[in-house]
Tab-separated table of C-alpha atoms in Angstrom:
chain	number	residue	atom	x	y	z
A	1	UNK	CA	128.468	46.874	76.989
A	2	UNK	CA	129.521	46.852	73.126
A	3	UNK	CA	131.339	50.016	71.903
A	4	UNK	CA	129.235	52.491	69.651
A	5	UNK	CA	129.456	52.043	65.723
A	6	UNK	CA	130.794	55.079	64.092
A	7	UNK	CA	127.085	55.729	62.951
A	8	UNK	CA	126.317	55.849	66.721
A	9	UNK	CA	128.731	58.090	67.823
A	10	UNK	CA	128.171	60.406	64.508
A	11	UNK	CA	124.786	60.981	65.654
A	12	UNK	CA	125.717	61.575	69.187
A	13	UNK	CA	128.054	64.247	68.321
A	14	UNK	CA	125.557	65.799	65.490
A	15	UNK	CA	126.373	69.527	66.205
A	16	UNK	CA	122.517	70.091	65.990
A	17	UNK	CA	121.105	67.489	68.904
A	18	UNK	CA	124.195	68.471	70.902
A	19	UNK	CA	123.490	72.348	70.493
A	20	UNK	CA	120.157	71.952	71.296
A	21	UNK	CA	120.611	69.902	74.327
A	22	UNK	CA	123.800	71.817	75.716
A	23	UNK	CA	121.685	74.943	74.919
A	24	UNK	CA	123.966	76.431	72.982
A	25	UNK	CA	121.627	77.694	69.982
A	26	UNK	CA	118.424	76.898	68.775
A	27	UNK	CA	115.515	77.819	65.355
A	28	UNK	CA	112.250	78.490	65.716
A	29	UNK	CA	109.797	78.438	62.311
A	30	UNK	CA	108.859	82.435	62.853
A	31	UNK	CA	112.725	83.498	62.450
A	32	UNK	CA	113.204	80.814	59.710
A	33	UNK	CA	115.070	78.368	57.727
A	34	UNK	CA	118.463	79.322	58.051
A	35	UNK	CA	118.283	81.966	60.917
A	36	UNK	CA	119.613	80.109	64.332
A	37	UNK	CA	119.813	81.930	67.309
A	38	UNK	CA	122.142	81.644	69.797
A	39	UNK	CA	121.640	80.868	73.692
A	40	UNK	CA	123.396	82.173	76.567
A	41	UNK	CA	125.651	79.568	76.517
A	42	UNK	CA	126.243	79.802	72.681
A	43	UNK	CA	126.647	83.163	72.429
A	44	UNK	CA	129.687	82.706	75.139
A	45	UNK	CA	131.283	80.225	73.047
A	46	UNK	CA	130.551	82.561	70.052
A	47	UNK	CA	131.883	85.916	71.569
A	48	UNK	CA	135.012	84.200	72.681
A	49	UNK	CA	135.957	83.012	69.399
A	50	UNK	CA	135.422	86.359	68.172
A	51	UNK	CA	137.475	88.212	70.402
A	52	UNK	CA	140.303	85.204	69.995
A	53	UNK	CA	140.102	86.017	66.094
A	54	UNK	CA	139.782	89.754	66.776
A	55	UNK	CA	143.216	89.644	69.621
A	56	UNK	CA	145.052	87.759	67.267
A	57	UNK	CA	144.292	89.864	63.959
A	58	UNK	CA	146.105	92.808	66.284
A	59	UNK	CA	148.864	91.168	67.056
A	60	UNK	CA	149.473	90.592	63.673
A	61	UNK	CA	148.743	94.197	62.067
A	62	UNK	CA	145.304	94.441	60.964
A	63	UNK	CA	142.713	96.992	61.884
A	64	UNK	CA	138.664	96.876	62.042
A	65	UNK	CA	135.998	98.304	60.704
A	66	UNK	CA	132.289	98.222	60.532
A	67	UNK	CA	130.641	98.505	57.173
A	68	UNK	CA	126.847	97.900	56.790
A	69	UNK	CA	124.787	94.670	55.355
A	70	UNK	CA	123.134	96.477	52.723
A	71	UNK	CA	124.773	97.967	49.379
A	72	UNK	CA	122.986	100.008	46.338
A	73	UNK	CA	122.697	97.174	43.923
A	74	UNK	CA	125.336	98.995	41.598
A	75	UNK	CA	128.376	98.070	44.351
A	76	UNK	CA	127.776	94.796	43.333
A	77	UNK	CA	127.310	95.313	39.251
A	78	UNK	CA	130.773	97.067	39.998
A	79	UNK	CA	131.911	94.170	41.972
A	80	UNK	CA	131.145	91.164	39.723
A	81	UNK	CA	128.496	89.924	42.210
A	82	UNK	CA	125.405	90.396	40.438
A	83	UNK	CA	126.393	89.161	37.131
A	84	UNK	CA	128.521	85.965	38.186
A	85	UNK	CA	127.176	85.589	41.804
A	86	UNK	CA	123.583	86.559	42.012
A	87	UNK	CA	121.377	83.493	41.952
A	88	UNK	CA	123.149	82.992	45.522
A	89	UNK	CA	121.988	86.326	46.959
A	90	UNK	CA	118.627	87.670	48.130
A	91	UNK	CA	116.400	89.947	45.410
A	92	UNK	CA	117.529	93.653	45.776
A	93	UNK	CA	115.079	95.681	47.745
A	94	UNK	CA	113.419	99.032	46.577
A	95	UNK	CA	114.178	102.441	48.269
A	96	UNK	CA	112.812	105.003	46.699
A	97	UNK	CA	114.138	105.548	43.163
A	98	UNK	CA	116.940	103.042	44.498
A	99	UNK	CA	117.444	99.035	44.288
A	100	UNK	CA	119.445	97.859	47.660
A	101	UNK	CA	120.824	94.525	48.369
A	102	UNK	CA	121.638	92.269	51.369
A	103	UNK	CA	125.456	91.919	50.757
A	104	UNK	CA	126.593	88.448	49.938
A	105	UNK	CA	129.771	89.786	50.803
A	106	UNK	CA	132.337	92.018	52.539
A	107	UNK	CA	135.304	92.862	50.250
A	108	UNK	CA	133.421	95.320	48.204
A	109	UNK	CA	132.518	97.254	51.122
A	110	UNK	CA	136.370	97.212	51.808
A	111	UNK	CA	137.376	98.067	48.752
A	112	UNK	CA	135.166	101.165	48.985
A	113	UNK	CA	136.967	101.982	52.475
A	114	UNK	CA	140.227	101.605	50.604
A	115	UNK	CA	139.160	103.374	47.988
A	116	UNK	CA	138.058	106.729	50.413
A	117	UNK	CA	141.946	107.844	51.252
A	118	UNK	CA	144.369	108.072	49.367
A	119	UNK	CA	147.283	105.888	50.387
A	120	UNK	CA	151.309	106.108	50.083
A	121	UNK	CA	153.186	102.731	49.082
A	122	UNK	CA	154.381	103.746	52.711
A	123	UNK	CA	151.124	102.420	54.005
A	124	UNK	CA	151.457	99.199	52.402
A	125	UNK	CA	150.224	96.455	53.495
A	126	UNK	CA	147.211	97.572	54.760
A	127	UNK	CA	145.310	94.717	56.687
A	128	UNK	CA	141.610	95.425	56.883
A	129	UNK	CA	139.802	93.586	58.867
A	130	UNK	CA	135.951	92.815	60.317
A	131	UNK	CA	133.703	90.788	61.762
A	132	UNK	CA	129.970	91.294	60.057
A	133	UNK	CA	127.556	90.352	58.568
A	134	UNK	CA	126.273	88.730	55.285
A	135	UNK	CA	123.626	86.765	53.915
A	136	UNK	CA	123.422	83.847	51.401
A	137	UNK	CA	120.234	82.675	49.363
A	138	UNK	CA	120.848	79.225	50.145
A	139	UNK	CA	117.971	76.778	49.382
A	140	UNK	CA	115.824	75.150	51.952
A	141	UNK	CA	116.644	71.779	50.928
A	142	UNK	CA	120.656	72.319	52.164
A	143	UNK	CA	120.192	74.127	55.211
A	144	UNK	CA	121.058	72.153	58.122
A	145	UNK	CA	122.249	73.503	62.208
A	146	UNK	CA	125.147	75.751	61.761
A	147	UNK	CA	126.803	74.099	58.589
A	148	UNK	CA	124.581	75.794	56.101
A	149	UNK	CA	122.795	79.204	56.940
A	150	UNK	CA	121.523	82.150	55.437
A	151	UNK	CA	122.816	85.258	57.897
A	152	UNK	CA	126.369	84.498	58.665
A	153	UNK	CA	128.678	86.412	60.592
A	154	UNK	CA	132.302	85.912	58.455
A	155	UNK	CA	135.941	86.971	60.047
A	156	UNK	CA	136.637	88.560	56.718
A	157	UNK	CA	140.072	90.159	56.208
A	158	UNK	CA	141.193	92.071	52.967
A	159	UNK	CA	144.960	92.863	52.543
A	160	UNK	CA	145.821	95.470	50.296
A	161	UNK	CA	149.165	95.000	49.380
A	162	UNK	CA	151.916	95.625	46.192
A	163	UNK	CA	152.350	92.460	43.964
A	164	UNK	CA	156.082	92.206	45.532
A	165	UNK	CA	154.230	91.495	48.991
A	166	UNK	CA	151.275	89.441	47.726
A	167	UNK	CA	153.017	86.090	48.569
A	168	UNK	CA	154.337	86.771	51.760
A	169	UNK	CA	150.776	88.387	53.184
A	170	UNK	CA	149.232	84.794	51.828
A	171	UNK	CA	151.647	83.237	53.373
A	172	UNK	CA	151.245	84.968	57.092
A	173	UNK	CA	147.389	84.401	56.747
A	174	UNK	CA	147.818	80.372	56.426
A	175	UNK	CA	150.502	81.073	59.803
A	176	UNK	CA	147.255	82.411	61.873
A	177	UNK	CA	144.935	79.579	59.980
A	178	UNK	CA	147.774	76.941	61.283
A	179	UNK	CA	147.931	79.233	64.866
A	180	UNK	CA	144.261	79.415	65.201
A	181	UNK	CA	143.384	75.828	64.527
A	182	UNK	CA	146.078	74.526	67.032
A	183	UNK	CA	144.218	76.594	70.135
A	184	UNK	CA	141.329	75.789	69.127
A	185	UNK	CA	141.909	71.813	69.096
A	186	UNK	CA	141.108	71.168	65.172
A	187	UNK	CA	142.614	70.309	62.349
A	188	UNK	CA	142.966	70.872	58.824
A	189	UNK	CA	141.860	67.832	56.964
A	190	UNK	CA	143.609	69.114	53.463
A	191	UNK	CA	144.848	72.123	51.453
A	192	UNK	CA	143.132	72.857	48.148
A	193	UNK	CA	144.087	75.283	45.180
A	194	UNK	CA	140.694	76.219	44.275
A	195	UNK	CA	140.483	76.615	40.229
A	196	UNK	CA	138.267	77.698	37.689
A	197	UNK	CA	136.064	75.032	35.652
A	198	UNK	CA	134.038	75.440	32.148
A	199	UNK	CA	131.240	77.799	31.499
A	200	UNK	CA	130.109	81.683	32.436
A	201	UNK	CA	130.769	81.201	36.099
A	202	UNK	CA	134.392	82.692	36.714
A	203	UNK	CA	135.545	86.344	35.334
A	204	UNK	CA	136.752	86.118	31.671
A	205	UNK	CA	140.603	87.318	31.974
A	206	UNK	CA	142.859	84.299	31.273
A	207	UNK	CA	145.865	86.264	32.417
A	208	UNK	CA	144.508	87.473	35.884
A	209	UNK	CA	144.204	83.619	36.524
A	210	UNK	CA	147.649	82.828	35.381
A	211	UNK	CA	148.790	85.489	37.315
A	212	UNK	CA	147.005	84.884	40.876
A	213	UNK	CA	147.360	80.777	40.200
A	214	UNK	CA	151.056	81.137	39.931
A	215	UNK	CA	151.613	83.469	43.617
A	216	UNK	CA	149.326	80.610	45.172
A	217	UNK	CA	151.235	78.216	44.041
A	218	UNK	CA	154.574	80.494	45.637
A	219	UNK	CA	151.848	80.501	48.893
A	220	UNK	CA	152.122	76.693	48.774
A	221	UNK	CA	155.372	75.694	48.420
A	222	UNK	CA	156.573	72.925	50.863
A	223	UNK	CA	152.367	72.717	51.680
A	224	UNK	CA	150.699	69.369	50.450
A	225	UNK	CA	147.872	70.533	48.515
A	226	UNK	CA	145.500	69.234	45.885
A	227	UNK	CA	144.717	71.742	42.597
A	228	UNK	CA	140.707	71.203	42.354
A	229	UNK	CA	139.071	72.972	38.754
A	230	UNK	CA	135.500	74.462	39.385
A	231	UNK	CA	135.916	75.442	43.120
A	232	UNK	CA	137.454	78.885	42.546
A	233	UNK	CA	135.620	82.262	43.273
A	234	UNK	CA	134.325	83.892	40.409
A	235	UNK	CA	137.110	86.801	40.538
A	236	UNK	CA	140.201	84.144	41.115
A	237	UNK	CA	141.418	81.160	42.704
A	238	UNK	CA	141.932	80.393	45.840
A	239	UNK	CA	143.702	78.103	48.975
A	240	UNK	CA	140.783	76.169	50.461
A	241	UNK	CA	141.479	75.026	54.228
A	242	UNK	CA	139.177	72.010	54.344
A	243	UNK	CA	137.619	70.119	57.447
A	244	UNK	CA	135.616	67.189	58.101
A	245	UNK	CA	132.998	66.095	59.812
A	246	UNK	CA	132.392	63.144	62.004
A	247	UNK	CA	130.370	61.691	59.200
A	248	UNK	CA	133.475	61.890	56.533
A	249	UNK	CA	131.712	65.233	55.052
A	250	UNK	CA	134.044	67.848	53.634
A	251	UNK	CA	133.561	71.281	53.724
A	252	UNK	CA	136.086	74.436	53.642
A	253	UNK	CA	136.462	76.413	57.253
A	254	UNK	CA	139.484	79.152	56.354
A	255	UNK	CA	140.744	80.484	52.914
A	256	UNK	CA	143.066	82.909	51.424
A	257	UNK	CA	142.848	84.133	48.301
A	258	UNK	CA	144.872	86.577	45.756
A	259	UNK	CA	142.675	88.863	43.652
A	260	UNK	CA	143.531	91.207	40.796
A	261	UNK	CA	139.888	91.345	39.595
A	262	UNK	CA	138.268	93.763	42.102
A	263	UNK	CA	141.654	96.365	42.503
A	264	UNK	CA	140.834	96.786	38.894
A	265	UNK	CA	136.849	96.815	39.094
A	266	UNK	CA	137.544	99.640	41.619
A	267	UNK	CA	140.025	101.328	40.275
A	268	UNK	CA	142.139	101.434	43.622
A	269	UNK	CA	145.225	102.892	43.255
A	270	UNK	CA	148.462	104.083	45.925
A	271	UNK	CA	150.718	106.305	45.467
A	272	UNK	CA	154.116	104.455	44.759
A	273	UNK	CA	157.883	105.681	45.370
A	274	UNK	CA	158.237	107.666	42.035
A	275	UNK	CA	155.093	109.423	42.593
A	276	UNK	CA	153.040	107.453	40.124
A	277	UNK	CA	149.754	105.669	40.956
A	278	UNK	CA	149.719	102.007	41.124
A	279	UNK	CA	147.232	99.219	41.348
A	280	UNK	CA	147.290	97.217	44.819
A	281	UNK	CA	146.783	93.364	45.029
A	282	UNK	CA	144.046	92.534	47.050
A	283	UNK	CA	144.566	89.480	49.438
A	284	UNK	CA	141.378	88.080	50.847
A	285	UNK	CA	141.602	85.592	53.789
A	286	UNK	CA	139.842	84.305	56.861
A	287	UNK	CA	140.534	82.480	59.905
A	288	UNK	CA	137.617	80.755	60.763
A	289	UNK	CA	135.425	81.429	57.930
A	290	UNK	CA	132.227	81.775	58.882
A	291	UNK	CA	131.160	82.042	63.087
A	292	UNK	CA	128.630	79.743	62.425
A	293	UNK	CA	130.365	76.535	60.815
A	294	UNK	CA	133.389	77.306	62.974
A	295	UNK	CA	131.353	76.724	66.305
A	296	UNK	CA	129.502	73.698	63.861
A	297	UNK	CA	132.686	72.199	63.851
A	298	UNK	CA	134.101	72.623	67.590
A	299	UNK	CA	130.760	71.098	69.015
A	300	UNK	CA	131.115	68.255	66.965
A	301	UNK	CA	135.426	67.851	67.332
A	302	UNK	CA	134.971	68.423	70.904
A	303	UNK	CA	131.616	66.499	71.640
A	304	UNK	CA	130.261	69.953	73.604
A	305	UNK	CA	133.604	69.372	75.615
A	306	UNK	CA	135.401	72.888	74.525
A	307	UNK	CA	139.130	73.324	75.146
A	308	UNK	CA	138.908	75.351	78.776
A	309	UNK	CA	139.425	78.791	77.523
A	310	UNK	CA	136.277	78.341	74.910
A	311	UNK	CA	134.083	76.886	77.019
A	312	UNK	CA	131.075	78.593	78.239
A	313	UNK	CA	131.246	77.241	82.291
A	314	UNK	CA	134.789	77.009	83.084
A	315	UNK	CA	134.741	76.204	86.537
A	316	UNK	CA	131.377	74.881	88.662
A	317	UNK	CA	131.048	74.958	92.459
A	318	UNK	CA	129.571	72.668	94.303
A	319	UNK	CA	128.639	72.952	98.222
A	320	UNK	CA	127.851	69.256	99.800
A	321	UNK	CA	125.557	70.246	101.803
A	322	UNK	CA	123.517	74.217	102.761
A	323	UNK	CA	126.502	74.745	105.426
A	324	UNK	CA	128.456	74.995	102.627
A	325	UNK	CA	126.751	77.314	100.213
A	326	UNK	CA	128.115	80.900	101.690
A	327	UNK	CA	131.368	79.323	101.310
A	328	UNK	CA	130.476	77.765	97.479
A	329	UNK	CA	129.292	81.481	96.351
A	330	UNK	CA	132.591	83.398	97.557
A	331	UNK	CA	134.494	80.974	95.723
A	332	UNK	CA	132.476	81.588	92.748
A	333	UNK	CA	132.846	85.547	93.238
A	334	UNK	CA	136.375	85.358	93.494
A	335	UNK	CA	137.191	83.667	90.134
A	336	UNK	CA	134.182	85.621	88.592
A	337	UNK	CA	136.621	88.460	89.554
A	338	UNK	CA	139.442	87.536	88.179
A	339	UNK	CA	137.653	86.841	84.776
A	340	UNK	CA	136.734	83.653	84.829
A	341	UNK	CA	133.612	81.461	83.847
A	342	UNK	CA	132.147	80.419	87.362
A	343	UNK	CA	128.754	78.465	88.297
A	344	UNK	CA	127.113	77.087	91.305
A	345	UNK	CA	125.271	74.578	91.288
A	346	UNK	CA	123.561	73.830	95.117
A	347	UNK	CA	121.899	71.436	96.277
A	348	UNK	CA	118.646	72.675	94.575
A	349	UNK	CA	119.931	70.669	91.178
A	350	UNK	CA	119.781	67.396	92.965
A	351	UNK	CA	122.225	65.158	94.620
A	352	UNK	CA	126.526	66.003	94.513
A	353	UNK	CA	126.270	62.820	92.352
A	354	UNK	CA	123.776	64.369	90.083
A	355	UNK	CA	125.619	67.803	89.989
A	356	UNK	CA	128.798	65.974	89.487
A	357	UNK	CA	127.519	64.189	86.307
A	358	UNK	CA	125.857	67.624	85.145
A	359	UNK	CA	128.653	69.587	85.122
A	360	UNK	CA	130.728	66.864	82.854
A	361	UNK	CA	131.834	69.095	80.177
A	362	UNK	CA	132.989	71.638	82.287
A	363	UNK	CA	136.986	71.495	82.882
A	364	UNK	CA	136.613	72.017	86.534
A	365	UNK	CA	134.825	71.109	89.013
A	366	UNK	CA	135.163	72.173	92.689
A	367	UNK	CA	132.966	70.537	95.211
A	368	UNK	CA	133.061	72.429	98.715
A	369	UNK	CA	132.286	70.116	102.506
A	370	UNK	CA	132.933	71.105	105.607
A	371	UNK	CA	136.930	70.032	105.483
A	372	UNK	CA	137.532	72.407	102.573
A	373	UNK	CA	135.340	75.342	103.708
A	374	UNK	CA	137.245	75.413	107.397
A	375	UNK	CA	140.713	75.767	105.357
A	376	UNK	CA	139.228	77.598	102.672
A	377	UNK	CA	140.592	74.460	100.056
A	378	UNK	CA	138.444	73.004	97.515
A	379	UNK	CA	138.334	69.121	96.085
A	380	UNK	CA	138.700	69.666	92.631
A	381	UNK	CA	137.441	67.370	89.888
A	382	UNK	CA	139.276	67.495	86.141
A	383	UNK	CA	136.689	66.677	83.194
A	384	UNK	CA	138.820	63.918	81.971
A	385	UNK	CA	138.786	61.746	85.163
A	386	UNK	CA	141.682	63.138	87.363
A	387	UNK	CA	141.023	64.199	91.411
A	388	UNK	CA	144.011	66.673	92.687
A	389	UNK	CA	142.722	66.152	95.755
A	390	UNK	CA	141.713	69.326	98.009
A	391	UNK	CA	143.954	72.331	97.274
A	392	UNK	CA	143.809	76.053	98.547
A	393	UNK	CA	141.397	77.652	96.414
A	394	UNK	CA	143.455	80.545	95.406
A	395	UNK	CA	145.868	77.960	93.996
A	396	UNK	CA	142.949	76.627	92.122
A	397	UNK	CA	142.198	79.899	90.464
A	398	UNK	CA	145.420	80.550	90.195
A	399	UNK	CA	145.848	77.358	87.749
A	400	UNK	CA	142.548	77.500	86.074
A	401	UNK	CA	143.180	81.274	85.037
A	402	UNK	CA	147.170	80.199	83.812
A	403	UNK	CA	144.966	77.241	81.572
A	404	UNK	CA	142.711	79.739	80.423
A	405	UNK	CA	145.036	82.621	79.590
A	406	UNK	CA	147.763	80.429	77.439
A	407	UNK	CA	144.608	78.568	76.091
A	408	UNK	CA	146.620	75.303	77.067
A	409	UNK	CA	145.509	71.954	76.487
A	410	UNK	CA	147.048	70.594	79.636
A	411	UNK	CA	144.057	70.997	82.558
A	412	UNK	CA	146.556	70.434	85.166
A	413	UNK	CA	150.422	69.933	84.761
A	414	UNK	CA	152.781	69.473	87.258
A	415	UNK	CA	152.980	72.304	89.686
């Protein structure tokens, strides 16, 4: 049988036909253009990633907040938003004697947070960070899967910072970019410094530019980038992590960004070591970007195959045979217990063969006859072709959970 052509195998790793058969999300013409929603399996893949981005934005300092999806429509006249952003967001709504707005997005919010307490340069940096919501006028004609959507859920971080820490908080952001990208099994396809272009688009202060251009730049050293003019936001530049698709389209996943615009639009302030008040720098990154391109781009990297900790069925059970089946669902208790992602599948889905074949993107497979039910041993199955053989099944668990905790690539090393 002749190999696939690339255009073959891009369509048979499309993120949408694979979603939609691995039912991992899915649209329907009442929600709307734009508004996915995500199946059981889906929303596994999608709370994991969360909490990954959430346990590793700990480790490294930050804390969370919640701030709400809607803003007076002054936050973002204050902002910048409305005047150099708005034909991207959604027409304010009316409240009363008040116009409100679907936020396009977060950092205002956080700058008001910032903004509520006063802060000591002793408190500096102060990593904010959140998971939420936000909403994009995008255009029918673009939408498409996961890629391009109008709610999206962003890991959104703001830094707040002095300007002699600036660099070094950029810096650590493109570490957990590089950390992040590695666990998850991707891979940055280039580094751009995001810069203004002509016209009314970008804020009008030629020496905040100079100014945030030239710490990027610091942010880059030793980093292969490429400067790109027009690709900025509208309050400063910015390092663009970008990706591509099976189909050779680019598109940018993570970013950090250095911002002088909104600190002053806000007039945030901290109280510095002679007891004056000084402006912060506001560093704006994110890990993943947006939820929704981020799990875009695993379906299609990994063809629906997700490294072992991501993946929504970790481990399926198979009895041979009815004998089996008592056996088959204590297995799958016990590694439910111990926090893992367990599924039987019995002989009511069809033949072992046609089990087998079912449960191909799943790391591991453990098929239970009468040998390994008598010594309490299963035959496991690896998803890329190996057989261990039969092993006790607490030494199964016992490896799976290892896999799963270090978020190794390795399904099985050497014991």
């Amino acid at each position: 049988m002749a190999s696939p052509s690339h255009r073959e195998e891009t369509a048979m790793s499309d993120h949408r036909r694979l979603g939609r058969e691995l039912d991992l999300f899915d649209t329907d013409p009442l929600m709307g253009a734009g508004l996915p929603y995500w199946l059981p399996d889906g929303a596994v893949v999608r709370h994991t990633l969360e909490e990954y981005v959430r346990e590793a934005e700990r480790a490294a300092g930050y804390r969370h907040v919640y701030s709400p999806v809607l803003g007076k429509r002054e936050l973002y006249e204050i902002s910048g938003h409305w005047d150099h952003y708005s034909e991207d967001m959604f027409p304010p709504l009316d409240l009363g004697s008040e116009q409100v707005v679907l936020r396009p997005s977060l950092c205002p919010h956080h700058a008001l947070i910032y903004r509520s307490r006063s802060h000591s340069y002793r408190e500096l940096p102060l990593r904010m960070a959140e998971l939420g919501g936000m909403y994009r006028s995008e255009l029918s004609g673009v939408l498409g899967g996961l890629t391009r959507v109008r709610a999206i859920q962003l890991n959104d971080a703001h830094i707040f910072c002095t300007l002699e820490q600036a660099v070094d908080e950029a810096r650590a952001a493109l570490g957990l970019i590089r950390r992040a990208y590695a666990d998850l099994g991707i891979r940055a396809a280039r580094y751009r410094l995001s810069l203004p272009g002509e016209g009314n688009k970008y804020v009008a202060d030629p020496e905040l530019w100079k100014r945030a251009t030239a710490l990027l730049e610091q942010v880059l050293d030793g980093v292969e980038y490429e400067a790109v003019a027009g690709e900025a936001a509208f309050y400063g530049p910015k390092i663009d992590v970008q990706i591509t698709d099976l189909a050779g389209r680019e598109s940018t996943l993570s970013t950090v960004q250095i911002d002088f615009h909104q600190p002053e639009r806000f007039d945030l302030h901290y109280i510095g070591a002679d007891g004056a008040k000084h402006r912060p720098v506001m560093v704006h990154r994110s890990i993943i970007g947006s939820v929704e391109r981020a799990v875009a781009h695993l379906i299609e990297e990994h063809g629906g195959a997700f490294p072992a900790w991501l993946a929504p069925v970790q481990l399926v059970v198979l009895p041979v045979s009815e004998e089996q089946y008592d056996q088959a669902d204590q297995v799958v208790r016990r590694a439910l217990g111990l926090g893992l992602r367990a599924e039987l599948a019995g002989s009511e889905h069809g033949t072992l063969g046609a089990r087998i074949r079912a449960a191909r993107l799943a790391p591991y497979v453990a098929v239970i006859g009468a040998r390994e039910a008598d010594g309490d041993l299963a035959a496991v199955r690896l998803r890329d072709g190996r057989r261990p053989g039969a092993v006790p099944v607490e030494e199964l668990l016992r490896r799976v959970g290892a896999v799963v905790e270090a978020r190794g690539s390795e399904l099985w090393a050497a014991a």
